[in-house]
Coordinates of C-alpha atoms in Angstrom, one line a residue:
M4 CA 34.3 -2.6 -65.3
E5 CA 34.9 0.2 -62.6
T6 CA 34.7 -1.8 -59.1
L7 CA 32.8 0.0 -56.2
P8 CA 34.5 0.3 -53.0
A9 CA 33.6 -1.7 -50.3
P10 CA 31.1 -0.3 -47.7
R11 CA 32.8 1.7 -44.9
P12 CA 31.1 1.1 -41.5
T13 CA 28.6 3.6 -40.4
Q14 CA 29.9 6.5 -38.5
I15 CA 28.1 8.0 -36.0
P16 CA 28.3 11.8 -35.2
R17 CA 30.0 12.2 -32.4
S18 CA 27.1 14.6 -31.2
T19 CA 24.5 12.0 -31.7
A20 CA 26.3 9.1 -30.2
I21 CA 24.1 7.0 -28.0
R22 CA 24.8 7.3 -24.3
P23 CA 25.6 4.8 -22.0
P24 CA 22.7 3.6 -19.8
C25 CA 24.3 5.1 -16.7
A26 CA 24.2 8.5 -18.5
T27 CA 21.4 11.2 -18.3
P28 CA 18.5 10.0 -20.2
F29 CA 17.4 11.8 -23.3
S30 CA 14.3 14.0 -23.5
R31 CA 12.0 12.6 -26.4
A32 CA 13.1 15.1 -29.0
H33 CA 16.4 14.6 -28.4
W34 CA 16.1 11.0 -28.7
Q35 CA 13.9 11.3 -32.0
T36 CA 16.5 13.5 -33.6
T37 CA 19.3 10.7 -32.8
C38 CA 17.4 7.8 -34.4
A39 CA 16.5 10.1 -37.6
A40 CA 20.3 10.8 -38.0
I41 CA 21.5 7.6 -37.6
L42 CA 18.9 6.5 -40.2
A43 CA 20.0 9.3 -42.6
T44 CA 23.7 8.4 -41.8
T45 CA 23.1 5.0 -43.1
T46 CA 21.0 5.9 -45.9
T47 CA 23.8 7.7 -47.3
T48 CA 26.3 5.3 -46.8
N49 CA 24.6 2.9 -48.6
A50 CA 23.6 5.3 -51.4
K51 CA 27.3 5.6 -52.0
A52 CA 28.0 2.2 -51.8
Y53 CA 25.6 0.4 -54.0
G54 CA 24.2 3.6 -56.1
A55 CA 21.5 5.9 -55.0
P56 CA 19.1 7.6 -57.2
R57 CA 20.2 11.1 -58.3
V58 CA 18.7 14.2 -59.0
N59 CA 20.2 16.6 -61.3
G60 CA 23.4 14.3 -60.9
D61 CA 23.4 14.6 -57.2
S62 CA 22.4 12.0 -54.5
I63 CA 19.5 12.6 -52.5
K64 CA 20.7 14.6 -49.3
P65 CA 19.2 13.1 -46.2
A66 CA 16.7 15.3 -44.3
L67 CA 18.7 15.5 -41.3
A68 CA 22.2 15.1 -42.0
D69 CA 22.9 18.5 -40.7
H70 CA 20.5 18.7 -37.8
A71 CA 19.0 21.6 -39.6
A72 CA 15.8 20.3 -40.6
P73 CA 12.7 19.6 -38.5
P74 CA 13.0 16.1 -36.8
L75 CA 11.9 13.2 -38.9
D76 CA 8.3 11.7 -37.6
L77 CA 9.2 8.4 -36.8
D78 CA 5.5 7.5 -35.9
L79 CA 6.3 6.7 -32.1
L80 CA 3.3 5.5 -30.0
P81 CA 2.5 8.0 -27.3
V82 CA 4.3 7.5 -23.7
S83 CA 1.0 7.1 -22.2
N84 CA -0.3 4.2 -24.2
L85 CA 2.9 2.3 -23.3
P86 CA 2.2 -0.7 -21.2
R87 CA 3.6 -0.2 -17.5
P88 CA 6.4 -2.9 -16.6
L89 CA 5.5 -4.9 -13.3
T90 CA 6.8 -4.1 -10.1
I91 CA 7.4 -5.9 -6.8
T92 CA 4.7 -4.3 -5.6
D93 CA 2.4 -6.2 -8.4
L94 CA 3.9 -9.6 -7.2
S95 CA 3.2 -9.0 -3.5
P96 CA 0.1 -10.7 -1.9
A97 CA -2.9 -8.4 -1.0
P98 CA -2.3 -6.5 2.2
M99 CA -3.6 -8.6 5.1
H100 CA -5.1 -5.7 7.5
G101 CA -7.9 -4.3 5.3
S102 CA -6.5 -1.7 2.9
Q103 CA -8.2 -2.4 -0.5
L104 CA -9.5 -5.6 0.3
R105 CA -12.6 -6.8 -1.0
V106 CA -14.5 -9.1 1.8
A107 CA -17.4 -11.0 1.3
Y108 CA -20.3 -11.2 4.2
Q109 CA -23.6 -12.9 4.1
G110 CA -26.5 -10.1 4.3
V111 CA -27.2 -6.6 3.5
P112 CA -25.5 -3.5 4.6
G113 CA -26.0 -3.1 8.2
A114 CA -25.6 -6.7 8.9
Y115 CA -23.8 -8.1 11.9
S116 CA -21.4 -9.7 9.6
E117 CA -20.7 -6.4 8.1
A118 CA -19.7 -5.2 11.3
A119 CA -17.4 -8.2 11.8
A120 CA -15.8 -8.2 8.5
A121 CA -15.0 -4.2 9.5
K122 CA -13.5 -5.3 12.8
A123 CA -11.6 -8.1 10.9
Y124 CA -10.4 -6.0 8.0
P125 CA -10.6 -2.1 9.0
S126 CA -11.2 0.2 5.8
C127 CA -12.2 -2.9 3.7
D128 CA -14.7 -2.8 0.9
A129 CA -17.5 -5.1 2.1
I130 CA -19.3 -7.0 -0.7
P131 CA -22.9 -8.4 0.5
C132 CA -23.7 -11.8 -0.4
D133 CA -27.2 -13.0 -0.3
Q134 CA -26.8 -16.6 0.7
F135 CA -23.6 -18.3 2.5
E136 CA -22.5 -20.1 -0.6
V137 CA -22.3 -17.1 -2.7
A138 CA -19.8 -15.8 0.0
F139 CA -17.6 -18.8 -0.5
Q140 CA -18.0 -18.5 -4.4
A141 CA -17.0 -14.8 -4.4
V142 CA -13.3 -15.9 -2.7
E143 CA -13.0 -18.8 -5.2
L144 CA -13.8 -16.8 -7.9
W145 CA -11.5 -13.8 -7.0
I146 CA -14.6 -11.3 -6.8
A147 CA -13.7 -11.0 -3.1
D148 CA -10.1 -11.8 -1.2
R149 CA -11.7 -12.5 2.0
A150 CA -14.8 -13.7 3.3
V151 CA -16.2 -13.3 7.0
L152 CA -18.8 -15.8 7.9
P153 CA -20.2 -16.7 11.6
V154 CA -19.9 -20.3 12.7
E155 CA -20.9 -20.4 16.2
N156 CA -22.9 -18.3 19.0
S157 CA -22.5 -19.0 22.8
L158 CA -26.3 -19.3 23.1
G159 CA -27.8 -20.8 19.5
G160 CA -24.6 -22.9 19.2
S161 CA -23.0 -24.1 15.9
I162 CA -24.1 -22.6 12.5
H163 CA -24.0 -25.9 10.7
R164 CA -24.6 -24.8 7.2
N165 CA -21.2 -23.1 7.2
Y166 CA -19.4 -26.2 8.9
D167 CA -20.8 -28.2 5.8
L168 CA -19.7 -25.6 3.3
L169 CA -16.2 -25.7 4.9
L170 CA -16.1 -29.1 3.9
R171 CA -17.0 -28.6 0.1
H172 CA -15.2 -25.8 -0.4
R173 CA -11.4 -25.4 -0.5
L174 CA -10.9 -22.0 1.0
H175 CA -8.6 -21.7 4.4
I176 CA -9.4 -20.4 7.9
V177 CA -7.1 -17.3 8.5
G178 CA -8.3 -15.9 11.4
E179 CA -11.5 -15.5 13.9
V180 CA -13.4 -12.5 15.3
Q181 CA -15.4 -12.8 18.2
L182 CA -18.0 -9.9 18.8
P183 CA -20.8 -9.5 21.2
V184 CA -24.6 -9.5 20.5
H185 CA -26.0 -6.3 20.7
H186 CA -30.0 -6.2 19.6
C187 CA -32.4 -3.1 19.0
L188 CA -35.8 -3.0 18.5
L189 CA -36.5 -0.7 15.4
A190 CA -39.5 1.2 14.1
L191 CA -40.5 3.8 11.5
P192 CA -40.3 7.1 13.3
G193 CA -43.3 8.4 15.3
V194 CA -44.1 4.6 15.8
R195 CA -45.0 3.5 19.6
S196 CA -44.5 0.1 21.0
D197 CA -48.1 0.0 21.9
L198 CA -49.0 0.1 18.4
L199 CA -47.0 -3.0 17.2
T200 CA -48.6 -6.0 16.1
R201 CA -45.8 -8.2 14.7
V202 CA -41.9 -8.2 15.3
I203 CA -39.6 -9.8 12.5
S204 CA -36.1 -11.0 12.4
H205 CA -33.7 -13.5 12.1
P206 CA -34.9 -16.8 14.0
Q207 CA -31.8 -16.6 16.4
A208 CA -32.1 -13.1 17.1
L209 CA -35.9 -13.8 18.0
A210 CA -35.0 -16.2 20.4
Q211 CA -32.3 -14.2 22.0
C212 CA -34.7 -11.5 22.7
E213 CA -37.8 -13.5 23.5
L214 CA -37.8 -13.0 27.6
T215 CA -37.0 -9.1 27.1
L216 CA -39.9 -8.6 24.7
N217 CA -42.3 -10.4 26.9
A218 CA -41.1 -7.8 30.0
M219 CA -41.7 -5.0 27.8
G220 CA -45.5 -6.4 27.2
L221 CA -44.6 -7.2 23.5
N222 CA -47.1 -10.0 23.5
V223 CA -47.1 -9.7 19.5
A224 CA -46.6 -12.1 16.5
R225 CA -43.1 -12.9 15.8
E226 CA -42.1 -13.7 12.3
A227 CA -38.8 -15.2 10.9
F228 CA -36.6 -13.3 8.5
D229 CA -33.6 -14.0 6.5
D230 CA -31.6 -11.8 8.3
T231 CA -31.6 -8.8 10.9
A232 CA -30.6 -6.1 8.8
A233 CA -33.0 -7.5 6.0
A234 CA -35.8 -7.1 8.5
A235 CA -35.2 -3.6 9.0
E236 CA -35.0 -2.8 5.3
H237 CA -38.3 -4.4 4.8
V238 CA -40.1 -2.4 7.6
A239 CA -38.4 0.7 6.1
A240 CA -39.2 0.0 2.3
A241 CA -42.7 -1.1 2.8
G242 CA -43.2 1.4 5.1
L243 CA -44.7 -0.9 8.0
R244 CA -46.1 1.1 10.7
D245 CA -47.4 -1.8 12.8
T246 CA -44.2 -3.9 12.6
A247 CA -40.7 -3.8 14.3
A248 CA -37.5 -5.5 13.5
I249 CA -34.6 -6.7 15.9
A250 CA -31.4 -5.6 14.3
S251 CA -28.4 -3.3 14.9
S252 CA -28.3 0.5 15.7
R253 CA -26.2 0.8 12.3
A254 CA -29.0 -0.6 10.3
A255 CA -31.5 1.8 12.1
E256 CA -29.2 4.7 11.0
L257 CA -28.9 3.3 7.2
Y258 CA -32.8 2.9 7.1
G259 CA -34.0 5.6 8.5
L260 CA -35.4 3.9 11.7
Q261 CA -36.0 5.0 15.2
V262 CA -34.4 2.4 17.9
L263 CA -37.8 2.2 20.7
A264 CA -35.4 0.1 22.9
D265 CA -31.6 -0.5 23.0
G266 CA -29.8 -3.7 24.2
I267 CA -33.1 -6.1 24.1
Q268 CA -30.6 -9.4 24.1
D269 CA -31.8 -11.8 27.2
D270 CA -28.1 -12.5 28.1
A271 CA -25.3 -9.8 28.0
G272 CA -22.9 -12.5 27.4
N273 CA -24.1 -13.4 24.5
V274 CA -21.3 -13.8 21.6
T275 CA -21.0 -14.9 17.9
R276 CA -18.0 -16.2 16.6
F277 CA -16.8 -15.6 12.9
V278 CA -14.1 -17.0 10.9
M279 CA -12.1 -15.1 8.0
L280 CA -11.6 -17.3 5.0
A281 CA -9.1 -17.0 2.1
R282 CA -7.6 -18.8 -1.0
E283 CA -4.4 -19.5 0.5
P284 CA -3.4 -20.5 4.1
I285 CA -1.1 -18.4 6.2
I286 CA 2.1 -19.4 7.5
P287 CA 1.6 -20.4 11.3
R288 CA 3.7 -18.9 13.9
T289 CA 4.7 -19.2 17.5
D290 CA 5.0 -16.0 18.5
R291 CA 1.3 -15.4 19.5
P292 CA -1.7 -17.4 20.7
F293 CA -2.9 -20.0 17.5
K294 CA -5.8 -22.1 16.9
T295 CA -6.1 -24.9 14.6
S296 CA -9.2 -26.3 13.2
I297 CA -9.4 -29.6 11.6
V298 CA -11.8 -32.2 10.6
F299 CA -11.9 -36.0 10.4
A300 CA -13.8 -39.3 9.7
H301 CA -13.3 -43.0 10.7
D302 CA -14.8 -46.0 9.0
R303 CA -14.6 -48.1 12.5
E304 CA -17.1 -48.6 14.5
G305 CA -17.7 -47.6 18.1
T306 CA -16.1 -44.7 20.5
S307 CA -12.4 -46.2 20.2
V308 CA -11.3 -44.0 17.3
L309 CA -12.9 -40.9 19.1
F310 CA -11.1 -42.0 22.1
K311 CA -7.9 -42.1 20.6
V312 CA -8.1 -38.6 18.8
L313 CA -8.8 -37.0 22.1
S314 CA -5.9 -38.5 24.0
A315 CA -3.6 -37.7 21.1
F316 CA -4.3 -33.9 22.1
A317 CA -4.6 -34.8 26.1
F318 CA -0.9 -36.1 26.4
R319 CA 0.5 -33.4 24.3
D320 CA -1.3 -30.7 26.8
I321 CA -3.4 -29.3 23.8
S322 CA -6.3 -27.8 24.7
L323 CA -9.6 -28.3 22.6
T324 CA -11.9 -25.5 22.6
K325 CA -14.8 -27.1 20.3
I326 CA -15.6 -30.4 18.8
E327 CA -18.5 -31.0 16.5
S328 CA -20.1 -33.6 14.6
R329 CA -22.0 -33.6 11.3
P330 CA -23.5 -36.4 9.5
H331 CA -21.1 -37.8 6.6
R332 CA -23.0 -36.0 3.4
H333 CA -22.0 -39.0 1.0
R334 CA -22.8 -41.7 3.3
P335 CA -25.4 -40.4 5.8
I336 CA -27.2 -43.9 6.7
R337 CA -26.0 -47.2 7.2
L338 CA -28.2 -50.2 7.7
V339 CA -27.1 -53.0 10.0
D340 CA -28.0 -56.6 9.2
D341 CA -31.1 -57.5 11.3
A342 CA -29.3 -60.8 12.0
N343 CA -28.2 -58.8 15.0
V344 CA -30.6 -57.1 16.9
G345 CA -33.2 -56.0 14.2
T346 CA -32.7 -53.6 11.8
A347 CA -31.3 -50.2 13.3
K348 CA -29.9 -46.7 11.3
H349 CA -26.5 -45.3 12.2
F350 CA -25.1 -42.4 11.0
E351 CA -21.6 -41.6 9.8
Y352 CA -20.0 -38.6 11.0
M353 CA -17.4 -35.9 10.2
F354 CA -15.9 -34.6 13.3
Y355 CA -14.8 -30.8 13.5
I356 CA -12.0 -29.9 16.2
D357 CA -10.5 -26.5 17.2
F358 CA -7.6 -26.8 19.4
Q359 CA -5.2 -24.2 20.8
A360 CA -2.2 -24.8 19.3
S361 CA 0.1 -23.5 16.0
M362 CA 0.7 -26.0 13.3
A363 CA 4.5 -24.8 13.6
E364 CA 4.5 -26.3 16.9
V365 CA 6.1 -30.0 16.9
R366 CA 3.6 -31.2 19.7
A367 CA 0.8 -30.1 17.2
Q368 CA 2.3 -31.8 14.2
N369 CA 3.0 -35.0 16.3
A370 CA -0.6 -34.9 17.5
L371 CA -1.9 -35.1 13.6
S372 CA 0.5 -37.3 12.9
E373 CA -1.0 -39.8 15.4
I374 CA -4.3 -39.1 14.5
Q375 CA -3.7 -39.7 10.9
E376 CA -3.0 -43.2 11.5
F377 CA -6.6 -44.3 12.7
T378 CA -8.8 -41.9 10.9
S379 CA -9.9 -42.4 7.2
F380 CA -9.8 -38.6 6.3
L381 CA -8.1 -35.7 7.9
R382 CA -7.9 -32.0 6.8
V383 CA -6.7 -28.8 8.3
L384 CA -9.0 -26.2 7.8
G385 CA -6.5 -23.6 9.1
S386 CA -4.1 -22.5 11.5
Y387 CA -4.7 -19.0 12.7
P388 CA -4.3 -16.1 15.3
M389 CA -6.6 -16.3 18.3
D390 CA -8.9 -13.3 18.6
M391 CA -7.6 -12.0 21.7
T392 CA -9.5 -8.4 22.0
P393 CA -11.7 -7.8 24.8
W394 CA -15.8 -8.4 24.4
E395 CA -16.5 -4.8 24.1
Y396 CA -19.6 -3.3 22.3
S397 CA -19.6 0.3 20.6
S398 CA -22.7 2.3 20.8
S399 CA -22.1 2.7 16.8
G400 CA -22.9 -1.1 16.5
Q401 CA -19.6 -1.9 14.7
T402 CA -18.5 -4.5 17.1
A403 CA -22.0 -6.1 17.3
G404 CA -22.6 -9.7 16.1
D405 CA -25.2 -12.4 16.1
T406 CA -25.8 -15.9 15.0
S407 CA -27.8 -14.6 12.1
S408 CA -26.3 -15.0 8.8
S409 CA -26.7 -11.3 8.7

C-alpha cells in the first residue's frame, strides 16, 4: 500500500506574511485577504496530505490561492460594535471642580443650595432633591457624585437634621462653602405691596426678614413653606396675586416673578455654611488651611471628659471653630435611681467639633489619639480645605445662601 508523504509545514506567501506589531497596520480589506489566504493555503496542504475531494480528477482549488478572486467573507463584526478597551481615564476619579459632576442639593431650581452647589462645583449638573435624606442617599447609591447641604447659619444656628444624618450615613466631608444671605420679596408681575395679605417662605427666611417687613408696613400673615424657592414656585404656579414669597433673585427669574424689594434680610452679615459630601474622603494636606470635623461620645458622667477633650486641643494650640451637642439617638434618656435625689432624666449626648487643623499634621493626629483614650466613640467626619473666599454677593443671586434647606 502506498504511504502518503508526511504533511509539509504551511508556507505563508511572502506577500501575505503577517507583519510584526511595530509595522504599519493593515487596512481592513488587506487583513481579510491575508486571513483568507492563510485559510486557503492550509486547506490545500491538508488536501494533499490526507486526500481531498476531487472534481474531474482535480483537487478543489482554493478560492483565494492566487488573490485573483474577491475576498472571502469571514463574517467579521463591524468595528463600531466592538467593545472599547479601558483607558487610564476610565480608571481616574471624577474631576474635583465641577466638570461633569452630578451634585445633589435639597430644594428646587432657584434654591440657595443650588447656588451653593454652583459655587462649590462650577459647571456641575445640579440634581434637586425633596429632602436632605434623599440627597445623602443619592450619593450613596451613585446617582450623584457629591452633595452640598447646609449645616449652620450665623443667625439661625445649626441645622440639626443634617448633623444627625452625618452620623447615620457614611459620607465624608470633602469641603465647605460659606455664602451670605440675600433675600428678595417676590410677587407676580403687576402686584403692589399694599395688595398683599400673606408672605410665605422657609421659617428661617421669615425670621431673618421680620424687622424689615415690619418697617415696610407689611403687617400681613406669615406662613411657613418647605423652602424659599418652592415658595416662589407656588406663588407663580397658583397665580396668587395676594401672596408674596421670600426667595432669591434667581428664583424670580426662573418663575417669572417681579422683585418688590431687594435685600430685605435684617442682618447684612448673615451667612450660611454648606458642606460638600462624597463617598470617599480626600487626602489631607498641609499646604493650605484645613478644617477637620469629628464626632464623639462618652459613657462617663460629669464634665471631666469634655474638659479633657478640649484640653487635648488647647495644649496643642488647635483652634476650635464649632462645638455642637446632640442627644444620642439610640439611648436618648437614662433614669437615675431615685435613691439618690429623686428621679431625674438625663440625656446622653454626641458632641460635634470642628477644629482648624489638617489630619496630615502630627499635632492633630496626637490630639485625636489622646481623645480616643477616654471616649467611647470617635469618628472623623472629614478633613477638608477651609473656604477662604470673601463674603461677597452677586446681583445674579448665584452666591447667596441661607439656612433653608432650599
